[in-house]
């Protein structure tokens, strides 16, 4: 189980972005949905490491959010409200988001097994750094690829040549994204198994 805590960065000098983010995240597959917990912070409980990885990376790369992921046990049955949840994963998520606020890449993973949490954190930070460094043109090209378009189809949408599309994707590090996200998800899964004593060493 994963608890994700997300806090808005620089909120004192910015508009409140939480409600818009909650609307965006309403369709995400969670065990308990994202909800505002305090101030400019939201939290959810997830059980799919792939969903957790994609979401954490996208939020950390966005530039407006600090992301903390906690692994470990949660008290069951889970209450309907995320805010009322208890257990080690919630405590680790709190530690993680506080640490994320101090990092250049604002994504941290905490849990009972420091080794696998560190591996997961490193994988997530690396791909988040790639995504955050994309130009607007590169991000636009990648967004079309994420929708399932071919490079030729995406080039036509953008009104550029297939060669120019290929160059944009190469510069944006598109070739690294899928495998890196898989690595992040797999190491999150190992961190979760380690937290419950089920990991293979």
PDB file of C-alpha atoms in Angstrom:
ATOM      1  CA  UNK A   1       0.000   0.000   0.000  1.00  0.00           C
ATOM      2  CA  UNK A   2       1.202   3.507  -0.774  1.00  0.00           C
ATOM      3  CA  UNK A   3       0.203   6.772   0.823  1.00  0.00           C
ATOM      4  CA  UNK A   4       0.940   9.806  -1.327  1.00  0.00           C
ATOM      5  CA  UNK A   5       1.054  13.260   0.217  1.00  0.00           C
ATOM      6  CA  UNK A   6       1.335  16.238  -2.119  1.00  0.00           C
ATOM      7  CA  UNK A   7       1.948  19.804  -0.987  1.00  0.00           C
ATOM      8  CA  UNK A   8       1.844  22.959  -3.104  1.00  0.00           C
ATOM      9  CA  UNK A   9       5.205  24.669  -3.432  1.00  0.00           C
ATOM     10  CA  UNK A  10       5.481  28.391  -2.816  1.00  0.00           C
ATOM     11  CA  UNK A  11       1.806  28.596  -1.942  1.00  0.00           C
ATOM     12  CA  UNK A  12       2.188  31.849  -0.014  1.00  0.00           C
ATOM     13  CA  UNK A  13       3.155  33.626  -3.231  1.00  0.00           C
ATOM     14  CA  UNK A  14       0.846  31.700  -5.565  1.00  0.00           C
ATOM     15  CA  UNK A  15      -2.835  31.055  -6.108  1.00  0.00           C
ATOM     16  CA  UNK A  16      -4.405  28.021  -4.468  1.00  0.00           C
ATOM     17  CA  UNK A  17      -3.979  25.249  -7.041  1.00  0.00           C
ATOM     18  CA  UNK A  18      -5.408  22.452  -4.925  1.00  0.00           C
ATOM     19  CA  UNK A  19      -9.018  22.448  -6.125  1.00  0.00           C
ATOM     20  CA  UNK A  20      -7.975  22.342  -9.774  1.00  0.00           C
ATOM     21  CA  UNK A  21      -5.583  19.488  -9.026  1.00  0.00           C
ATOM     22  CA  UNK A  22      -8.260  17.555  -7.148  1.00  0.00           C
ATOM     23  CA  UNK A  23     -10.536  17.869 -10.177  1.00  0.00           C
ATOM     24  CA  UNK A  24      -7.756  16.591 -12.431  1.00  0.00           C
ATOM     25  CA  UNK A  25      -7.076  13.627 -10.151  1.00  0.00           C
ATOM     26  CA  UNK A  26     -10.715  12.643  -9.665  1.00  0.00           C
ATOM     27  CA  UNK A  27     -10.477   9.794 -12.172  1.00  0.00           C
ATOM     28  CA  UNK A  28      -7.246   8.289 -10.844  1.00  0.00           C
ATOM     29  CA  UNK A  29      -7.473   4.690  -9.626  1.00  0.00           C
ATOM     30  CA  UNK A  30      -6.979   4.909  -5.847  1.00  0.00           C
ATOM     31  CA  UNK A  31      -7.908   2.920  -2.763  1.00  0.00           C
ATOM     32  CA  UNK A  32      -8.975   6.136  -1.077  1.00  0.00           C
ATOM     33  CA  UNK A  33      -9.268   9.273  -3.230  1.00  0.00           C
ATOM     34  CA  UNK A  34      -7.200  12.406  -3.023  1.00  0.00           C
ATOM     35  CA  UNK A  35      -8.614  14.978  -0.668  1.00  0.00           C
ATOM     36  CA  UNK A  36      -7.362  18.137   0.931  1.00  0.00           C
ATOM     37  CA  UNK A  37      -5.894  17.294   4.313  1.00  0.00           C
ATOM     38  CA  UNK A  38      -4.623  20.681   5.504  1.00  0.00           C
ATOM     39  CA  UNK A  39      -3.875  23.998   3.845  1.00  0.00           C
ATOM     40  CA  UNK A  40      -2.429  23.381   0.390  1.00  0.00           C
ATOM     41  CA  UNK A  41      -1.860  19.659   0.929  1.00  0.00           C
ATOM     42  CA  UNK A  42      -3.668  16.634  -0.467  1.00  0.00           C
ATOM     43  CA  UNK A  43      -3.358  12.933   0.259  1.00  0.00           C
ATOM     44  CA  UNK A  44      -4.540   9.583  -1.117  1.00  0.00           C
ATOM     45  CA  UNK A  45      -4.032   5.851  -0.615  1.00  0.00           C
ATOM     46  CA  UNK A  46      -2.991   3.801  -3.652  1.00  0.00           C
ATOM     47  CA  UNK A  47      -2.174   0.148  -4.255  1.00  0.00           C
ATOM     48  CA  UNK A  48      -0.975   0.179  -7.879  1.00  0.00           C
ATOM     49  CA  UNK A  49       2.750   0.993  -8.085  1.00  0.00           C
ATOM     50  CA  UNK A  50       2.485   1.934 -11.782  1.00  0.00           C
ATOM     51  CA  UNK A  51      -0.250   4.484 -11.099  1.00  0.00           C
ATOM     52  CA  UNK A  52       1.694   5.782  -8.107  1.00  0.00           C
ATOM     53  CA  UNK A  53       4.897   6.127 -10.157  1.00  0.00           C
ATOM     54  CA  UNK A  54       3.310   7.951 -13.091  1.00  0.00           C
ATOM     55  CA  UNK A  55       1.415  10.340 -10.875  1.00  0.00           C
ATOM     56  CA  UNK A  56       4.346  11.115  -8.580  1.00  0.00           C
ATOM     57  CA  UNK A  57       6.668  11.841 -11.496  1.00  0.00           C
ATOM     58  CA  UNK A  58       4.187  14.055 -13.313  1.00  0.00           C
ATOM     59  CA  UNK A  59       3.447  16.082 -10.187  1.00  0.00           C
ATOM     60  CA  UNK A  60       7.091  16.457  -9.184  1.00  0.00           C
ATOM     61  CA  UNK A  61       8.060  17.506 -12.718  1.00  0.00           C
ATOM     62  CA  UNK A  62       5.234  20.046 -12.899  1.00  0.00           C
ATOM     63  CA  UNK A  63       7.117  22.420 -10.623  1.00  0.00           C
ATOM     64  CA  UNK A  64       4.205  23.325  -8.361  1.00  0.00           C
ATOM     65  CA  UNK A  65       4.174  20.310  -6.050  1.00  0.00           C
ATOM     66  CA  UNK A  66       6.284  18.452  -3.500  1.00  0.00           C
ATOM     67  CA  UNK A  67       5.511  14.728  -3.509  1.00  0.00           C
ATOM     68  CA  UNK A  68       6.016  12.269  -0.681  1.00  0.00           C
ATOM     69  CA  UNK A  69       5.320   8.543  -0.940  1.00  0.00           C
ATOM     70  CA  UNK A  70       5.066   6.407   2.173  1.00  0.00           C
ATOM     71  CA  UNK A  71       5.228   2.606   2.148  1.00  0.00           C
ATOM     72  CA  UNK A  72       4.307   0.234   4.930  1.00  0.00           C
ATOM     73  CA  UNK A  73       1.267  -0.948   6.805  1.00  0.00           C
ATOM     74  CA  UNK A  74      -2.009   0.915   7.100  1.00  0.00           C
ATOM     75  CA  UNK A  75      -4.659   0.242   9.689  1.00  0.00           C
ATOM     76  CA  UNK A  76      -7.590  -1.665   8.209  1.00  0.00           C
ATOM     77  CA  UNK A  77     -10.384  -1.362   7.541  1.00  0.00           C
ATOM     78  CA  UNK A  78      -9.483   1.962   5.990  1.00  0.00           C
ATOM     79  CA  UNK A  79     -11.908   4.753   6.853  1.00  0.00           C
ATOM     80  CA  UNK A  80     -13.798   6.350   3.982  1.00  0.00           C
ATOM     81  CA  UNK A  81     -11.892   9.599   4.428  1.00  0.00           C
ATOM     82  CA  UNK A  82      -8.189   9.598   3.590  1.00  0.00           C
ATOM     83  CA  UNK A  83      -7.640  12.148   6.342  1.00  0.00           C
ATOM     84  CA  UNK A  84      -8.758   9.643   8.963  1.00  0.00           C
ATOM     85  CA  UNK A  85      -6.271   6.954   7.883  1.00  0.00           C
ATOM     86  CA  UNK A  86      -3.650   5.691  10.265  1.00  0.00           C
ATOM     87  CA  UNK A  87      -0.579   3.480  10.111  1.00  0.00           C
ATOM     88  CA  UNK A  88       3.106   3.469   9.266  1.00  0.00           C
ATOM     89  CA  UNK A  89       2.605   4.386   5.604  1.00  0.00           C
ATOM     90  CA  UNK A  90       0.873   7.614   6.607  1.00  0.00           C
ATOM     91  CA  UNK A  91       3.730   8.526   8.934  1.00  0.00           C
ATOM     92  CA  UNK A  92       6.324   7.750   6.268  1.00  0.00           C
ATOM     93  CA  UNK A  93       4.400   9.822   3.697  1.00  0.00           C
ATOM     94  CA  UNK A  94       4.544  12.795   6.064  1.00  0.00           C
ATOM     95  CA  UNK A  95       8.310  12.398   6.489  1.00  0.00           C
ATOM     96  CA  UNK A  96       8.700  11.996   2.717  1.00  0.00           C
ATOM     97  CA  UNK A  97       6.819  15.142   1.713  1.00  0.00           C
ATOM     98  CA  UNK A  98       8.711  17.225   4.271  1.00  0.00           C
ATOM     99  CA  UNK A  99      11.996  15.926   2.831  1.00  0.00           C
ATOM    100  CA  UNK A 100      10.755  16.554  -0.719  1.00  0.00           C
ATOM    101  CA  UNK A 101      10.205  20.224   0.049  1.00  0.00           C
ATOM    102  CA  UNK A 102      13.956  20.616   0.535  1.00  0.00           C
ATOM    103  CA  UNK A 103      15.034  18.858  -2.660  1.00  0.00           C
ATOM    104  CA  UNK A 104      15.845  20.169  -6.115  1.00  0.00           C
ATOM    105  CA  UNK A 105      13.642  17.406  -7.467  1.00  0.00           C
ATOM    106  CA  UNK A 106      10.723  17.427  -5.011  1.00  0.00           C
ATOM    107  CA  UNK A 107      10.004  13.705  -4.792  1.00  0.00           C
ATOM    108  CA  UNK A 108      10.852  11.456  -1.847  1.00  0.00           C
ATOM    109  CA  UNK A 109      10.021   7.894  -0.824  1.00  0.00           C
ATOM    110  CA  UNK A 110      10.131   6.723   2.783  1.00  0.00           C
ATOM    111  CA  UNK A 111       9.325   3.419   4.452  1.00  0.00           C
ATOM    112  CA  UNK A 112      10.590   0.606   6.676  1.00  0.00           C
ATOM    113  CA  UNK A 113      13.176  -0.549   4.118  1.00  0.00           C
ATOM    114  CA  UNK A 114      15.551   2.375   3.397  1.00  0.00           C
ATOM    115  CA  UNK A 115      17.381   0.524   0.638  1.00  0.00           C
ATOM    116  CA  UNK A 116      14.413  -0.090  -1.648  1.00  0.00           C
ATOM    117  CA  UNK A 117      12.899   3.291  -0.818  1.00  0.00           C
ATOM    118  CA  UNK A 118      16.160   4.946  -1.864  1.00  0.00           C
ATOM    119  CA  UNK A 119      16.236   2.959  -5.099  1.00  0.00           C
ATOM    120  CA  UNK A 120      12.633   3.922  -5.870  1.00  0.00           C
ATOM    121  CA  UNK A 121      13.287   7.548  -5.008  1.00  0.00           C
ATOM    122  CA  UNK A 122      16.327   7.679  -7.286  1.00  0.00           C
ATOM    123  CA  UNK A 123      14.434   6.139 -10.203  1.00  0.00           C
ATOM    124  CA  UNK A 124      11.575   8.576  -9.757  1.00  0.00           C
ATOM    125  CA  UNK A 125      13.817  11.596  -9.445  1.00  0.00           C
ATOM    126  CA  UNK A 126      15.805  10.736 -12.556  1.00  0.00           C
ATOM    127  CA  UNK A 127      12.802  10.550 -14.877  1.00  0.00           C
ATOM    128  CA  UNK A 128      11.121  13.519 -13.177  1.00  0.00           C
ATOM    129  CA  UNK A 129      14.265  15.524 -13.914  1.00  0.00           C
ATOM    130  CA  UNK A 130      14.091  14.526 -17.584  1.00  0.00           C
ATOM    131  CA  UNK A 131      10.416  15.499 -17.821  1.00  0.00           C
ATOM    132  CA  UNK A 132      10.901  18.784 -15.986  1.00  0.00           C
ATOM    133  CA  UNK A 133      13.677  19.767 -18.391  1.00  0.00           C
ATOM    134  CA  UNK A 134      11.545  19.428 -21.510  1.00  0.00           C
ATOM    135  CA  UNK A 135      10.809  22.470 -23.633  1.00  0.00           C
ATOM    136  CA  UNK A 136       7.193  23.381 -24.340  1.00  0.00           C
ATOM    137  CA  UNK A 137       7.588  21.929 -27.816  1.00  0.00           C
ATOM    138  CA  UNK A 138       9.042  18.710 -26.426  1.00  0.00           C
ATOM    139  CA  UNK A 139       6.301  18.378 -23.822  1.00  0.00           C
ATOM    140  CA  UNK A 140       3.676  18.922 -26.527  1.00  0.00           C
ATOM    141  CA  UNK A 141       5.219  16.205 -28.693  1.00  0.00           C
ATOM    142  CA  UNK A 142       5.382  13.758 -25.787  1.00  0.00           C
ATOM    143  CA  UNK A 143       1.747  14.478 -24.838  1.00  0.00           C
ATOM    144  CA  UNK A 144       0.659  13.355 -28.293  1.00  0.00           C
ATOM    145  CA  UNK A 145       2.722  10.183 -28.048  1.00  0.00           C
ATOM    146  CA  UNK A 146       1.178   9.426 -24.661  1.00  0.00           C
ATOM    147  CA  UNK A 147      -2.233   9.558 -26.359  1.00  0.00           C
ATOM    148  CA  UNK A 148      -1.155   6.645 -28.540  1.00  0.00           C
ATOM    149  CA  UNK A 149      -0.417   8.479 -31.762  1.00  0.00           C
ATOM    150  CA  UNK A 150       2.394   7.358 -34.035  1.00  0.00           C
ATOM    151  CA  UNK A 151       5.246   9.772 -34.697  1.00  0.00           C
ATOM    152  CA  UNK A 152       3.897  10.391 -38.197  1.00  0.00           C
ATOM    153  CA  UNK A 153       0.402  11.120 -36.860  1.00  0.00           C
ATOM    154  CA  UNK A 154       1.758  13.385 -34.119  1.00  0.00           C
ATOM    155  CA  UNK A 155       3.897  15.262 -36.639  1.00  0.00           C
ATOM    156  CA  UNK A 156       0.814  15.890 -38.768  1.00  0.00           C
ATOM    157  CA  UNK A 157      -1.086  17.256 -35.761  1.00  0.00           C
ATOM    158  CA  UNK A 158       1.782  19.636 -35.001  1.00  0.00           C
ATOM    159  CA  UNK A 159       2.280  20.585 -38.634  1.00  0.00           C
ATOM    160  CA  UNK A 160       5.922  19.522 -38.683  1.00  0.00           C
ATOM    161  CA  UNK A 161       7.888  16.905 -40.592  1.00  0.00           C
ATOM    162  CA  UNK A 162       8.337  13.387 -39.186  1.00  0.00           C
ATOM    163  CA  UNK A 163      12.063  14.142 -38.964  1.00  0.00           C
ATOM    164  CA  UNK A 164      11.396  17.240 -36.848  1.00  0.00           C
ATOM    165  CA  UNK A 165       9.041  15.208 -34.658  1.00  0.00           C
ATOM    166  CA  UNK A 166      11.719  12.578 -34.149  1.00  0.00           C
ATOM    167  CA  UNK A 167      14.210  15.267 -33.134  1.00  0.00           C
ATOM    168  CA  UNK A 168      11.783  16.804 -30.646  1.00  0.00           C
ATOM    169  CA  UNK A 169      11.142  13.443 -29.029  1.00  0.00           C
ATOM    170  CA  UNK A 170      14.846  12.621 -28.869  1.00  0.00           C
ATOM    171  CA  UNK A 171      15.625  15.966 -27.229  1.00  0.00           C
ATOM    172  CA  UNK A 172      12.743  15.435 -24.800  1.00  0.00           C
ATOM    173  CA  UNK A 173      14.079  12.029 -23.720  1.00  0.00           C
ATOM    174  CA  UNK A 174      10.902  10.261 -24.793  1.00  0.00           C
ATOM    175  CA  UNK A 175      12.834   7.036 -25.362  1.00  0.00           C
ATOM    176  CA  UNK A 176      13.690   6.912 -21.641  1.00  0.00           C
ATOM    177  CA  UNK A 177      10.230   7.531 -20.249  1.00  0.00           C
ATOM    178  CA  UNK A 178       8.452   4.176 -20.407  1.00  0.00           C
ATOM    179  CA  UNK A 179      11.352   2.056 -19.152  1.00  0.00           C
ATOM    180  CA  UNK A 180      12.199   4.572 -16.423  1.00  0.00           C
ATOM    181  CA  UNK A 181       8.617   4.609 -15.185  1.00  0.00           C
ATOM    182  CA  UNK A 182       8.625   0.807 -15.153  1.00  0.00           C
ATOM    183  CA  UNK A 183      11.812   0.895 -13.082  1.00  0.00           C
ATOM    184  CA  UNK A 184      10.244   3.355 -10.651  1.00  0.00           C
ATOM    185  CA  UNK A 185       7.084   1.256 -10.359  1.00  0.00           C
ATOM    186  CA  UNK A 186       9.041  -1.975  -9.844  1.00  0.00           C
ATOM    187  CA  UNK A 187      11.236  -0.484  -7.134  1.00  0.00           C
ATOM    188  CA  UNK A 188       8.156   0.974  -5.415  1.00  0.00           C
ATOM    189  CA  UNK A 189       6.637  -2.499  -5.454  1.00  0.00           C
ATOM    190  CA  UNK A 190       9.814  -3.927  -3.918  1.00  0.00           C
ATOM    191  CA  UNK A 191       9.794  -1.218  -1.256  1.00  0.00           C
ATOM    192  CA  UNK A 192       6.218  -2.128  -0.437  1.00  0.00           C
ATOM    193  CA  UNK A 193       7.001  -5.866  -0.283  1.00  0.00           C
ATOM    194  CA  UNK A 194      10.033  -5.169   1.892  1.00  0.00           C
ATOM    195  CA  UNK A 195       7.862  -3.105   4.210  1.00  0.00           C
ATOM    196  CA  UNK A 196       5.632  -6.105   4.842  1.00  0.00           C
ATOM    197  CA  UNK A 197       8.439  -8.670   4.940  1.00  0.00           C
ATOM    198  CA  UNK A 198       7.705 -10.160   1.536  1.00  0.00           C
ATOM    199  CA  UNK A 199      10.663  -8.979  -0.563  1.00  0.00           C
ATOM    200  CA  UNK A 200      13.245 -11.355  -1.956  1.00  0.00           C
ATOM    201  CA  UNK A 201      16.757 -10.313  -1.015  1.00  0.00           C
TER     202      UNK A 201
END
